[in-house]
Every structure is written in structure tokens, then in C-alpha cells.
PDB file of N, CA and C in Angstrom:
ATOM      1  N   TYR A  30     330.484 269.656 218.443  1.00 96.00           N
ATOM      2  CA  TYR A  30     329.218 269.251 219.290  1.00 96.00           C
ATOM      3  C   TYR A  30     328.351 268.350 218.302  1.00 96.00           C
ATOM      4  N   ASP A  31     327.442 267.685 218.954  1.00 98.00           N
ATOM      5  CA  ASP A  31     326.543 266.525 218.392  1.00 98.00           C
ATOM      6  C   ASP A  31     325.330 267.225 217.679  1.00 98.00           C
ATOM      7  N   PRO A  32     325.440 267.285 216.349  1.00 97.00           N
ATOM      8  CA  PRO A  32     324.163 267.981 215.601  1.00 97.00           C
ATOM      9  C   PRO A  32     322.860 267.368 215.800  1.00 97.00           C
ATOM     10  N   VAL A  33     322.811 265.996 216.091  1.00 98.00           N
ATOM     11  CA  VAL A  33     321.518 265.252 216.411  1.00 98.00           C
ATOM     12  C   VAL A  33     321.091 265.669 217.498  1.00 98.00           C
ATOM     13  N   ALA A  34     321.944 266.028 218.646  1.00 98.00           N
ATOM     14  CA  ALA A  34     321.449 266.356 220.107  1.00 98.00           C
ATOM     15  C   ALA A  34     320.666 267.655 220.074  1.00 98.00           C
ATOM     16  N   TYR A  35     320.892 268.411 219.158  1.00 98.00           N
ATOM     17  CA  TYR A  35     319.950 269.582 219.138  1.00 98.00           C
ATOM     18  C   TYR A  35     318.510 269.276 219.131  1.00 98.00           C
ATOM     19  N   PHE A  36     318.400 268.380 218.041  1.00 98.00           N
ATOM     20  CA  PHE A  36     316.906 267.755 217.837  1.00 98.00           C
ATOM     21  C   PHE A  36     316.258 266.979 218.969  1.00 98.00           C
ATOM     22  N   THR A  37     317.251 265.830 219.323  1.00 97.00           N
ATOM     23  CA  THR A  37     316.851 264.888 220.294  1.00 97.00           C
ATOM     24  C   THR A  37     316.947 265.425 221.656  1.00 97.00           C
ATOM     25  N   GLU A  38     317.871 266.133 222.034  1.00 96.00           N
ATOM     26  CA  GLU A  38     318.095 266.539 223.553  1.00 96.00           C
ATOM     27  C   GLU A  38     317.391 268.177 223.785  1.00 96.00           C
ATOM     28  N   GLY A  39     317.286 268.902 222.665  1.00 96.00           N
ATOM     29  CA  GLY A  39     316.917 270.045 222.707  1.00 96.00           C
ATOM     30  C   GLY A  39     317.846 271.058 223.418  1.00 96.00           C
ATOM     31  N   SER A  40     319.249 270.502 223.272  1.00 96.00           N
ATOM     32  CA  SER A  40     320.307 271.408 223.796  1.00 96.00           C
ATOM     33  C   SER A  40     321.711 270.952 223.208  1.00 96.00           C
ATOM     34  N   PRO A  41     322.689 271.894 223.043  1.00 97.00           N
ATOM     35  CA  PRO A  41     323.867 271.573 222.494  1.00 97.00           C
ATOM     36  C   PRO A  41     324.689 270.564 223.632  1.00 97.00           C
ATOM     37  N   VAL A  42     325.033 269.358 222.997  1.00 98.00           N
ATOM     38  CA  VAL A  42     325.751 268.408 223.666  1.00 98.00           C
ATOM     39  C   VAL A  42     327.199 268.191 223.228  1.00 98.00           C
ATOM     40  N   GLU A  43     328.229 268.213 223.695  1.00 97.00           N
ATOM     41  CA  GLU A  43     329.372 267.927 223.122  1.00 97.00           C
ATOM     42  C   GLU A  43     329.482 266.480 222.588  1.00 97.00           C
ATOM     43  N   GLY A  44     330.068 266.363 221.314  1.00 97.00           N
ATOM     44  CA  GLY A  44     330.383 265.097 220.974  1.00 97.00           C
ATOM     45  C   GLY A  44     331.808 264.520 221.479  1.00 97.00           C
ATOM     46  N   ARG A  45     331.853 262.908 221.261  1.00 98.00           N
ATOM     47  CA  ARG A  45     333.042 262.378 221.760  1.00 98.00           C
ATOM     48  C   ARG A  45     333.965 262.552 220.799  1.00 98.00           C
ATOM     49  N   ARG A  46     335.133 262.289 221.096  1.00 97.00           N
ATOM     50  CA  ARG A  46     336.313 262.041 220.197  1.00 97.00           C
ATOM     51  C   ARG A  46     336.348 260.701 219.573  1.00 97.00           C
ATOM     52  N   ASP A  47     335.672 259.667 220.493  1.00 98.00           N
ATOM     53  CA  ASP A  47     335.829 258.455 219.764  1.00 98.00           C
ATOM     54  C   ASP A  47     334.701 258.095 218.971  1.00 98.00           C
ATOM     55  N   ILE A  48     333.707 258.957 218.633  1.00 98.00           N
ATOM     56  CA  ILE A  48     332.461 258.478 217.982  1.00 98.00           C
ATOM     57  C   ILE A  48     332.466 259.681 217.040  1.00 98.00           C
ATOM     58  N   THR A  49     332.789 259.433 215.703  1.00 98.00           N
ATOM     59  CA  THR A  49     333.122 260.509 214.697  1.00 98.00           C
ATOM     60  C   THR A  49     332.527 260.055 213.357  1.00 98.00           C
ATOM     61  N   TRP A  50     332.373 260.910 212.427  1.00 98.00           N
ATOM     62  CA  TRP A  50     331.835 260.488 211.112  1.00 98.00           C
ATOM     63  C   TRP A  50     332.446 261.581 210.218  1.00 98.00           C
ATOM     64  N   ASN A  51     333.014 261.320 209.015  1.00 96.00           N
ATOM     65  CA  ASN A  51     333.543 262.219 208.163  1.00 96.00           C
ATOM     66  C   ASN A  51     332.516 262.380 206.930  1.00 96.00           C
ATOM     67  N   TRP A  52     332.187 263.956 206.992  1.00 96.00           N
ATOM     68  CA  TRP A  52     331.188 264.121 205.967  1.00 96.00           C
ATOM     69  C   TRP A  52     331.498 265.526 205.332  1.00 96.00           C
ATOM     70  N   LYS A  53     331.492 265.413 204.020  1.00 91.00           N
ATOM     71  CA  LYS A  53     331.674 266.767 203.338  1.00 91.00           C
ATOM     72  C   LYS A  53     333.036 267.584 203.741  1.00 91.00           C
ATOM     73  N   GLY A  54     333.997 266.750 203.963  1.00 90.00           N
ATOM     74  CA  GLY A  54     335.249 267.491 204.443  1.00 90.00           C
ATOM     75  C   GLY A  54     335.300 267.564 205.788  1.00 90.00           C
ATOM     76  N   ALA A  55     334.364 267.438 206.713  1.00 92.00           N
ATOM     77  CA  ALA A  55     334.590 267.719 208.108  1.00 92.00           C
ATOM     78  C   ALA A  55     334.340 266.431 208.869  1.00 92.00           C
ATOM     79  N   THR A  56     334.918 266.578 210.107  1.00 96.00           N
ATOM     80  CA  THR A  56     334.845 265.462 211.134  1.00 96.00           C
ATOM     81  C   THR A  56     333.710 265.887 211.986  1.00 96.00           C
ATOM     82  N   TRP A  57     332.701 265.059 211.930  1.00 97.00           N
ATOM     83  CA  TRP A  57     331.648 265.229 212.892  1.00 97.00           C
ATOM     84  C   TRP A  57     331.748 264.535 214.246  1.00 97.00           C
ATOM     85  N   ARG A  58     331.300 265.049 215.401  1.00 97.00           N
ATOM     86  CA  ARG A  58     331.331 264.297 216.687  1.00 97.00           C
ATOM     87  C   ARG A  58     330.026 264.123 217.024  1.00 97.00           C
ATOM     88  N   PHE A  59     329.902 263.047 217.702  1.00 98.00           N
ATOM     89  CA  PHE A  59     328.587 262.545 218.346  1.00 98.00           C
ATOM     90  C   PHE A  59     328.843 261.961 219.791  1.00 98.00           C
ATOM     91  N   ALA A  60     327.651 262.345 220.582  1.00 98.00           N
ATOM     92  CA  ALA A  60     327.537 261.918 221.953  1.00 98.00           C
ATOM     93  C   ALA A  60     327.243 260.476 221.841  1.00 98.00           C
ATOM     94  N   SER A  61     326.680 259.708 220.949  1.00 98.00           N
ATOM     95  CA  SER A  61     326.457 258.392 220.919  1.00 98.00           C
ATOM     96  C   SER A  61     326.483 257.712 219.787  1.00 98.00           C
ATOM     97  N   GLU A  62     326.616 256.232 219.585  1.00 98.00           N
ATOM     98  CA  GLU A  62     326.686 255.848 218.369  1.00 98.00           C
ATOM     99  C   GLU A  62     325.173 255.825 217.823  1.00 98.00           C
ATOM    100  N   LYS A  63     324.195 255.651 218.351  1.00 98.00           N
ATOM    101  CA  LYS A  63     322.808 256.090 217.758  1.00 98.00           C
ATOM    102  C   LYS A  63     322.868 257.130 217.091  1.00 98.00           C
ATOM    103  N   ASN A  64     323.104 258.556 217.655  1.00 98.00           N
ATOM    104  CA  ASN A  64     322.999 259.728 217.052  1.00 98.00           C
ATOM    105  C   ASN A  64     324.117 259.650 215.930  1.00 98.00           C
ATOM    106  N   ARG A  65     325.203 259.121 215.860  1.00 98.00           N
ATOM    107  CA  ARG A  65     326.011 258.934 214.454  1.00 98.00           C
ATOM    108  C   ARG A  65     325.237 258.295 213.502  1.00 98.00           C
ATOM    109  N   GLU A  66     324.496 257.148 213.791  1.00 98.00           N
ATOM    110  CA  GLU A  66     323.855 256.602 212.850  1.00 98.00           C
ATOM    111  C   GLU A  66     322.587 257.237 212.409  1.00 98.00           C
ATOM    112  N   ALA A  67     321.977 257.972 213.133  1.00 98.00           N
ATOM    113  CA  ALA A  67     320.918 258.743 212.719  1.00 98.00           C
ATOM    114  C   ALA A  67     321.479 259.919 211.642  1.00 98.00           C
ATOM    115  N   CYS A  68     322.563 260.581 212.045  1.00 98.00           N
ATOM    116  CA  CYS A  68     323.052 261.539 211.113  1.00 98.00           C
ATOM    117  C   CYS A  68     323.429 260.755 209.809  1.00 98.00           C
ATOM    118  N   LYS A  69     324.107 259.763 209.790  1.00 97.00           N
ATOM    119  CA  LYS A  69     324.595 259.129 208.529  1.00 97.00           C
ATOM    120  C   LYS A  69     323.434 258.848 207.715  1.00 97.00           C
ATOM    121  N   ALA A  70     322.208 258.424 208.339  1.00 97.00           N
ATOM    122  CA  ALA A  70     320.971 258.269 207.627  1.00 97.00           C
ATOM    123  C   ALA A  70     320.598 259.482 206.767  1.00 97.00           C
ATOM    124  N   THR A  71     320.497 260.370 207.420  1.00 97.00           N
ATOM    125  CA  THR A  71     320.045 261.931 206.940  1.00 97.00           C
ATOM    126  C   THR A  71     320.897 262.971 207.228  1.00 97.00           C
ATOM    127  N   PRO A  72     321.982 262.997 206.835  1.00 96.00           N
ATOM    128  CA  PRO A  72     323.094 264.172 207.236  1.00 96.00           C
ATOM    129  C   PRO A  72     322.678 265.724 207.062  1.00 96.00           C
ATOM    130  N   ALA A  73     322.104 265.828 205.855  1.00 95.00           N
ATOM    131  CA  ALA A  73     321.455 267.138 205.532  1.00 95.00           C
ATOM    132  C   ALA A  73     320.505 267.666 206.593  1.00 95.00           C
ATOM    133  N   GLY A  74     319.791 266.586 207.174  1.00 96.00           N
ATOM    134  CA  GLY A  74     318.617 267.019 208.043  1.00 96.00           C
ATOM    135  C   GLY A  74     319.265 267.488 209.405  1.00 96.00           C
ATOM    136  N   TYR A  75     320.269 267.192 209.623  1.00 97.00           N
ATOM    137  CA  TYR A  75     320.964 267.582 211.042  1.00 97.00           C
ATOM    138  C   TYR A  75     321.995 268.641 210.908  1.00 97.00           C
ATOM    139  N   ALA A  76     322.704 268.719 209.960  1.00 96.00           N
ATOM    140  CA  ALA A  76     323.717 269.596 209.638  1.00 96.00           C
ATOM    141  C   ALA A  76     323.270 270.997 209.692  1.00 96.00           C
ATOM    142  N   PRO A  77     324.032 271.892 210.639  1.00 97.00           N
ATOM    143  CA  PRO A  77     323.556 273.247 210.524  1.00 97.00           C
ATOM    144  C   PRO A  77     323.500 274.092 209.189  1.00 97.00           C
ATOM    145  N   GLN A  78     322.759 274.934 209.066  1.00 97.00           N
ATOM    146  CA  GLN A  78     322.596 275.705 207.746  1.00 97.00           C
ATOM    147  C   GLN A  78     323.683 276.565 207.613  1.00 97.00           C
ATOM    148  N   TYR A  79     324.136 276.986 206.421  1.00 97.00           N
ATOM    149  CA  TYR A  79     325.167 277.778 206.251  1.00 97.00           C
ATOM    150  C   TYR A  79     326.475 277.214 206.513  1.00 97.00           C
ATOM    151  N   GLY A  80     326.601 275.989 206.605  1.00 94.00           N
ATOM    152  CA  GLY A  80     327.843 275.309 206.884  1.00 94.00           C
ATOM    153  C   GLY A  80     328.241 275.460 208.391  1.00 94.00           C
ATOM    154  N   GLY A  81     327.356 275.966 209.193  1.00 95.00           N
ATOM    155  CA  GLY A  81     327.694 276.332 210.630  1.00 95.00           C
ATOM    156  C   GLY A  81     327.970 277.568 210.817  1.00 95.00           C
ATOM    157  N   HIS A  82     328.114 278.548 209.822  1.00 97.00           N
ATOM    158  CA  HIS A  82     328.466 279.934 210.066  1.00 97.00           C
ATOM    159  C   HIS A  82     327.268 280.629 210.582  1.00 97.00           C
ATOM    160  N   CYS A  83     327.590 281.835 211.166  1.00 98.00           N
ATOM    161  CA  CYS A  83     326.353 282.386 211.797  1.00 98.00           C
ATOM    162  C   CYS A  83     325.294 282.801 210.888  1.00 98.00           C
ATOM    163  N   ALA A  84     323.961 282.762 211.370  1.00 98.00           N
ATOM    164  CA  ALA A  84     322.989 282.981 210.289  1.00 98.00           C
ATOM    165  C   ALA A  84     322.824 284.355 210.185  1.00 98.00           C
ATOM    166  N   TRP A  85     322.950 285.185 211.107  1.00 97.00           N
ATOM    167  CA  TRP A  85     322.970 286.626 211.039  1.00 97.00           C
ATOM    168  C   TRP A  85     323.849 287.205 209.974  1.00 97.00           C
ATOM    169  N   ALA A  86     325.161 286.618 210.120  1.00 97.00           N
ATOM    170  CA  ALA A  86     326.293 287.174 209.346  1.00 97.00           C
ATOM    171  C   ALA A  86     326.063 286.851 207.889  1.00 97.00           C
ATOM    172  N   VAL A  87     325.436 285.685 207.406  1.00 98.00           N
ATOM    173  CA  VAL A  87     325.048 285.107 206.188  1.00 98.00           C
ATOM    174  C   VAL A  87     323.938 286.055 205.592  1.00 98.00           C
ATOM    175  N   THR A  88     322.984 286.452 206.428  1.00 96.00           N
ATOM    176  CA  THR A  88     321.938 287.211 206.094  1.00 96.00           C
ATOM    177  C   THR A  88     322.617 288.564 205.743  1.00 96.00           C
ATOM    178  N   SER A  89     323.489 289.194 206.328  1.00 95.00           N
ATOM    179  CA  SER A  89     324.079 290.211 206.230  1.00 95.00           C
ATOM    180  C   SER A  89     325.005 290.216 205.191  1.00 95.00           C
ATOM    181  N   GLY A  90     325.421 289.185 204.426  1.00 96.00           N
ATOM    182  CA  GLY A  90     326.334 289.247 203.232  1.00 96.00           C
ATOM    183  C   GLY A  90     327.643 288.749 203.444  1.00 96.00           C
ATOM    184  N   TYR A  91     327.945 288.179 204.760  1.00 96.00           N
ATOM    185  CA  TYR A  91     329.452 287.767 204.952  1.00 96.00           C
ATOM    186  C   TYR A  91     329.304 286.489 205.946  1.00 96.00           C
ATOM    187  N   THR A  92     330.525 286.076 206.196  1.00 96.00           N
ATOM    188  CA  THR A  92     330.540 284.719 207.078  1.00 96.00           C
ATOM    189  C   THR A  92     331.131 285.330 208.442  1.00 96.00           C
ATOM    190  N   ALA A  93     330.567 284.526 209.483  1.00 97.00           N
ATOM    191  CA  ALA A  93     331.429 284.564 210.859  1.00 97.00           C
ATOM    192  C   ALA A  93     331.198 283.309 211.555  1.00 97.00           C
ATOM    193  N   LYS A  94     331.841 282.973 212.518  1.00 96.00           N
ATOM    194  CA  LYS A  94     331.647 281.841 213.200  1.00 96.00           C
ATOM    195  C   LYS A  94     330.560 281.710 213.967  1.00 96.00           C
ATOM    196  N   GLY A  95     329.910 280.500 213.890  1.00 97.00           N
ATOM    197  CA  GLY A  95     328.521 280.042 214.454  1.00 97.00           C
ATOM    198  C   GLY A  95     329.028 279.508 215.941  1.00 97.00           C
ATOM    199  N   ASP A  96     328.627 279.887 217.053  1.00 98.00           N
ATOM    200  CA  ASP A  96     328.781 279.296 218.213  1.00 98.00           C
ATOM    201  C   ASP A  96     327.614 278.260 218.616  1.00 98.00           C
ATOM    202  N   PRO A  97     328.211 277.038 218.797  1.00 96.00           N
ATOM    203  CA  PRO A  97     326.951 276.152 219.294  1.00 96.00           C
ATOM    204  C   PRO A  97     326.208 276.115 220.090  1.00 96.00           C
ATOM    205  N   LYS A  98     326.450 277.354 221.109  1.00 97.00           N
ATOM    206  CA  LYS A  98     325.763 277.698 222.408  1.00 97.00           C
ATOM    207  C   LYS A  98     324.469 278.539 221.840  1.00 97.00           C
ATOM    208  N   TYR A  99     324.648 279.186 220.667  1.00 98.00           N
ATOM    209  CA  TYR A  99     323.438 280.028 220.256  1.00 98.00           C
ATOM    210  C   TYR A  99     323.076 279.409 219.010  1.00 98.00           C
ATOM    211  N   TRP A 100     321.795 278.929 219.253  1.00 98.00           N
ATOM    212  CA  TRP A 100     321.141 278.031 218.045  1.00 98.00           C
ATOM    213  C   TRP A 100     319.486 278.187 218.042  1.00 98.00           C
ATOM    214  N   LYS A 101     319.127 277.758 217.107  1.00 98.00           N
ATOM    215  CA  LYS A 101     317.790 277.582 217.099  1.00 98.00           C
ATOM    216  C   LYS A 101     317.349 276.830 215.986  1.00 98.00           C
ATOM    217  N   ILE A 102     316.166 275.890 216.200  1.00 98.00           N
ATOM    218  CA  ILE A 102     315.676 275.027 215.203  1.00 98.00           C
ATOM    219  C   ILE A 102     314.505 275.804 214.503  1.00 98.00           C
ATOM    220  N   VAL A 103     314.518 275.903 213.293  1.00 98.00           N
ATOM    221  CA  VAL A 103     313.569 276.492 212.395  1.00 98.00           C
ATOM    222  C   VAL A 103     312.789 275.799 211.511  1.00 98.00           C
ATOM    223  N   ASN A 104     311.711 275.371 211.546  1.00 97.00           N
ATOM    224  CA  ASN A 104     310.898 274.539 210.345  1.00 97.00           C
ATOM    225  C   ASN A 104     311.952 273.212 210.131  1.00 97.00           C
ATOM    226  N   GLY A 105     312.504 272.578 211.219  1.00 96.00           N
ATOM    227  CA  GLY A 105     313.444 271.459 211.124  1.00 96.00           C
ATOM    228  C   GLY A 105     314.756 271.596 210.722  1.00 96.00           C
ATOM    229  N   LYS A 106     315.104 272.877 210.896  1.00 97.00           N
ATOM    230  CA  LYS A 106     316.608 273.228 210.018  1.00 97.00           C
ATOM    231  C   LYS A 106     317.155 273.780 211.457  1.00 97.00           C
ATOM    232  N   LEU A 107     318.526 273.586 211.657  1.00 98.00           N
ATOM    233  CA  LEU A 107     319.332 274.069 212.737  1.00 98.00           C
ATOM    234  C   LEU A 107     320.251 275.276 212.262  1.00 98.00           C
ATOM    235  N   TYR A 108     320.216 276.447 212.941  1.00 98.00           N
ATOM    236  CA  TYR A 108     320.768 277.833 212.577  1.00 98.00           C
ATOM    237  C   TYR A 108     321.557 278.063 214.043  1.00 98.00           C
ATOM    238  N   LEU A 109     323.018 278.357 213.548  1.00 98.00           N
ATOM    239  CA  LEU A 109     323.622 278.905 214.603  1.00 98.00           C
ATOM    240  C   LEU A 109     323.910 280.290 214.478  1.00 98.00           C
ATOM    241  N   ASN A 110     324.290 280.988 215.709  1.00 98.00           N
ATOM    242  CA  ASN A 110     324.526 282.629 215.671  1.00 98.00           C
ATOM    243  C   ASN A 110     325.819 282.766 216.337  1.00 98.00           C
ATOM    244  N   TYR A 111     326.437 283.769 216.041  1.00 98.00           N
ATOM    245  CA  TYR A 111     327.664 284.181 216.843  1.00 98.00           C
ATOM    246  C   TYR A 111     327.785 284.371 218.210  1.00 98.00           C
ATOM    247  N   ASN A 112     326.734 285.141 218.807  1.00 98.00           N
ATOM    248  CA  ASN A 112     326.557 285.306 220.130  1.00 98.00           C
ATOM    249  C   ASN A 112     325.000 285.471 220.513  1.00 98.00           C
ATOM    250  N   ALA A 113     324.696 285.932 222.068  1.00 98.00           N
ATOM    251  CA  ALA A 113     323.587 286.075 222.472  1.00 98.00           C
ATOM    252  C   ALA A 113     322.965 287.486 221.677  1.00 98.00           C
ATOM    253  N   LYS A 114     323.645 288.402 221.500  1.00 97.00           N
ATOM    254  CA  LYS A 114     323.170 289.801 221.019  1.00 97.00           C
ATOM    255  C   LYS A 114     322.848 289.382 219.454  1.00 97.00           C
ATOM    256  N   VAL A 115     323.679 288.815 218.752  1.00 97.00           N
ATOM    257  CA  VAL A 115     323.439 288.731 217.320  1.00 97.00           C
ATOM    258  C   VAL A 115     322.290 287.676 217.367  1.00 97.00           C
ATOM    259  N   GLN A 116     322.034 286.737 217.947  1.00 97.00           N
ATOM    260  CA  GLN A 116     320.863 285.714 217.955  1.00 97.00           C
ATOM    261  C   GLN A 116     319.557 286.580 218.245  1.00 97.00           C
ATOM    262  N   SER A 117     319.618 287.406 219.173  1.00 97.00           N
ATOM    263  CA  SER A 117     318.563 288.059 219.663  1.00 97.00           C
ATOM    264  C   SER A 117     317.978 288.951 218.415  1.00 97.00           C
ATOM    265  N   ASP A 118     319.048 289.762 217.651  1.00 96.00           N
ATOM    266  CA  ASP A 118     318.613 290.521 216.472  1.00 96.00           C
ATOM    267  C   ASP A 118     318.049 289.634 215.338  1.00 96.00           C
ATOM    268  N   TRP A 119     318.841 288.612 215.154  1.00 96.00           N
ATOM    269  CA  TRP A 119     318.254 287.413 214.156  1.00 96.00           C
ATOM    270  C   TRP A 119     316.978 287.041 214.219  1.00 96.00           C
ATOM    271  N   GLU A 120     316.723 286.849 215.644  1.00 96.00           N
ATOM    272  CA  GLU A 120     315.261 286.309 215.918  1.00 96.00           C
ATOM    273  C   GLU A 120     314.108 287.385 215.831  1.00 96.00           C
ATOM    274  N   ARG A 121     314.491 288.531 215.608  1.00 96.00           N
ATOM    275  CA  ARG A 121     313.455 289.682 215.556  1.00 96.00           C
ATOM    276  C   ARG A 121     312.482 289.412 214.176  1.00 96.00           C
ATOM    277  N   ASP A 122     312.964 288.731 213.156  1.00 96.00           N
ATOM    278  CA  ASP A 122     312.154 288.553 212.079  1.00 96.00           C
ATOM    279  C   ASP A 122     312.804 287.317 211.242  1.00 96.00           C
ATOM    280  N   ILE A 123     312.645 286.088 211.821  1.00 97.00           N
ATOM    281  CA  ILE A 123     313.268 284.977 211.497  1.00 97.00           C
ATOM    282  C   ILE A 123     312.912 284.448 209.966  1.00 97.00           C
ATOM    283  N   PRO A 124     311.661 284.628 209.643  1.00 97.00           N
ATOM    284  CA  PRO A 124     311.483 284.304 208.141  1.00 97.00           C
ATOM    285  C   PRO A 124     312.135 285.254 207.128  1.00 97.00           C
ATOM    286  N   SER A 125     312.273 286.473 207.418  1.00 97.00           N
ATOM    287  CA  SER A 125     313.018 287.454 206.583  1.00 97.00           C
ATOM    288  C   SER A 125     314.517 286.955 206.523  1.00 97.00           C
ATOM    289  N   GLN A 126     314.994 286.828 207.876  1.00 97.00           N
ATOM    290  CA  GLN A 126     316.377 286.605 207.836  1.00 97.00           C
ATOM    291  C   GLN A 126     316.946 285.344 207.056  1.00 97.00           C
ATOM    292  N   ILE A 127     315.876 284.272 207.277  1.00 98.00           N
ATOM    293  CA  ILE A 127     316.399 282.964 206.608  1.00 98.00           C
ATOM    294  C   ILE A 127     316.104 283.153 204.992  1.00 98.00           C
ATOM    295  N   ALA A 128     315.035 283.849 204.594  1.00 97.00           N
ATOM    296  CA  ALA A 128     315.012 284.191 203.075  1.00 97.00           C
ATOM    297  C   ALA A 128     316.210 284.941 202.587  1.00 97.00           C
ATOM    298  N   LYS A 129     316.845 286.051 203.237  1.00 97.00           N
ATOM    299  CA  LYS A 129     317.971 286.478 202.983  1.00 97.00           C
ATOM    300  C   LYS A 129     319.312 285.566 202.803  1.00 97.00           C
ATOM    301  N   GLY A 130     319.239 285.016 204.154  1.00 97.00           N
ATOM    302  CA  GLY A 130     320.289 284.033 204.215  1.00 97.00           C
ATOM    303  C   GLY A 130     320.524 283.054 203.130  1.00 97.00           C
ATOM    304  N   ASP A 131     319.430 282.416 202.764  1.00 97.00           N
ATOM    305  CA  ASP A 131     319.312 281.478 201.663  1.00 97.00           C
ATOM    306  C   ASP A 131     319.553 282.099 200.333  1.00 97.00           C
ATOM    307  N   LYS A 132     319.343 283.396 200.167  1.00 97.00           N
ATOM    308  CA  LYS A 132     319.649 284.099 198.837  1.00 97.00           C
ATOM    309  C   LYS A 132     321.024 284.163 198.941  1.00 97.00           C
ATOM    310  N   ASN A 133     321.608 284.625 200.043  1.00 96.00           N
ATOM    311  CA  ASN A 133     323.281 284.770 200.012  1.00 96.00           C
ATOM    312  C   ASN A 133     324.096 283.666 200.082  1.00 96.00           C
ATOM    313  N   TRP A 134     323.558 282.639 200.395  1.00 96.00           N
ATOM    314  CA  TRP A 134     324.487 281.485 200.347  1.00 96.00           C
ATOM    315  C   TRP A 134     324.411 280.650 199.274  1.00 96.00           C
ATOM    316  N   PRO A 135     325.414 280.095 198.912  1.00 91.00           N
ATOM    317  CA  PRO A 135     326.821 280.106 199.205  1.00 91.00           C
ATOM    318  C   PRO A 135     327.650 281.268 198.577  1.00 91.00           C
ATOM    319  N   THR A 136     327.146 282.001 197.974  1.00 94.00           N
ATOM    320  CA  THR A 136     328.216 283.065 197.259  1.00 94.00           C
ATOM    321  C   THR A 136     328.855 284.067 198.425  1.00 94.00           C
ATOM    322  N   VAL A 137     328.596 284.061 199.602  1.00 94.00           N
ATOM    323  CA  VAL A 137     329.362 284.577 200.668  1.00 94.00           C
ATOM    324  C   VAL A 137     330.438 284.116 200.935  1.00 94.00           C
ATOM    325  N   LEU A 138     330.615 282.902 200.678  1.00 89.00           N
ATOM    326  CA  LEU A 138     331.941 281.998 200.866  1.00 89.00           C
ATOM    327  C   LEU A 138     333.017 282.642 199.980  1.00 89.00           C
ATOM    328  N   ASN A 139     332.612 283.294 198.891  1.00 85.00           N
ATOM    329  CA  ASN A 139     333.562 283.843 197.658  1.00 85.00           C
ATOM    330  C   ASN A 139     334.118 285.274 198.093  1.00 85.00           C
ATOM    331  N   LYS A 140     333.620 285.801 199.168  1.00 77.00           N
ATOM    332  CA  LYS A 140     333.789 287.050 199.646  1.00 77.00           C
ATOM    333  C   LYS A 140     335.208 287.144 200.424  1.00 77.00           C
TER     334      LYS A 140
END
């Protein structure tokens, strides 16, 4: 999925196989050249928090796959969740969840 589209389109948009950029060991796909160039200029501003892992899982001290269809932008940062139920639980107290997630990240990668 195109990380820039969450901010510009307000929805997840699949990236194209022919418009990519490699950053931090991952191949990123974009829906347009414009989005790729925007991401290149400020990649940390568009990259999902916690490496794209589920925000609820990181808050809870472990990692799980983030699903690009369950997302939220909070204070200009993109967060993914595992599924709708998990996202609903995470959204009950977002500031607390983010504080815990930030504290746990990146040490949860070593578990």
C-alpha cells in the first residue's frame, strides 16, 4: 500500500509494482510518482509507526502484523492495527496506547 495515500487520499490505496522505492531494507510501493517523491523527501513522516506492526500488539509488548485496511492517523503519524476488533480496543484510549507503544518500541522486536 502507498503510505502517502493515507495522508492525501484519506484511505488505503494499493501501490503499483512499477513505482517503488527502497528505504530501510523494505521496498515501498506508490500509487503515483508524485507520492513516491513526497515520501522520498520525508520518509519518516509517511512510514507507519512501529515498522508497520500492529499498534495494539506493540502497546501490549509483542509484535503482530498490521493490516493496511485498519489504520488511523494520530498527530500526523500513521498507525496500523491487526483487525477491526483490535483497532476498536486500541482506539479506546489512544494517547495511553501510543505512550505505551513508544515505550515498548523497538525492544519488542527482540522478543
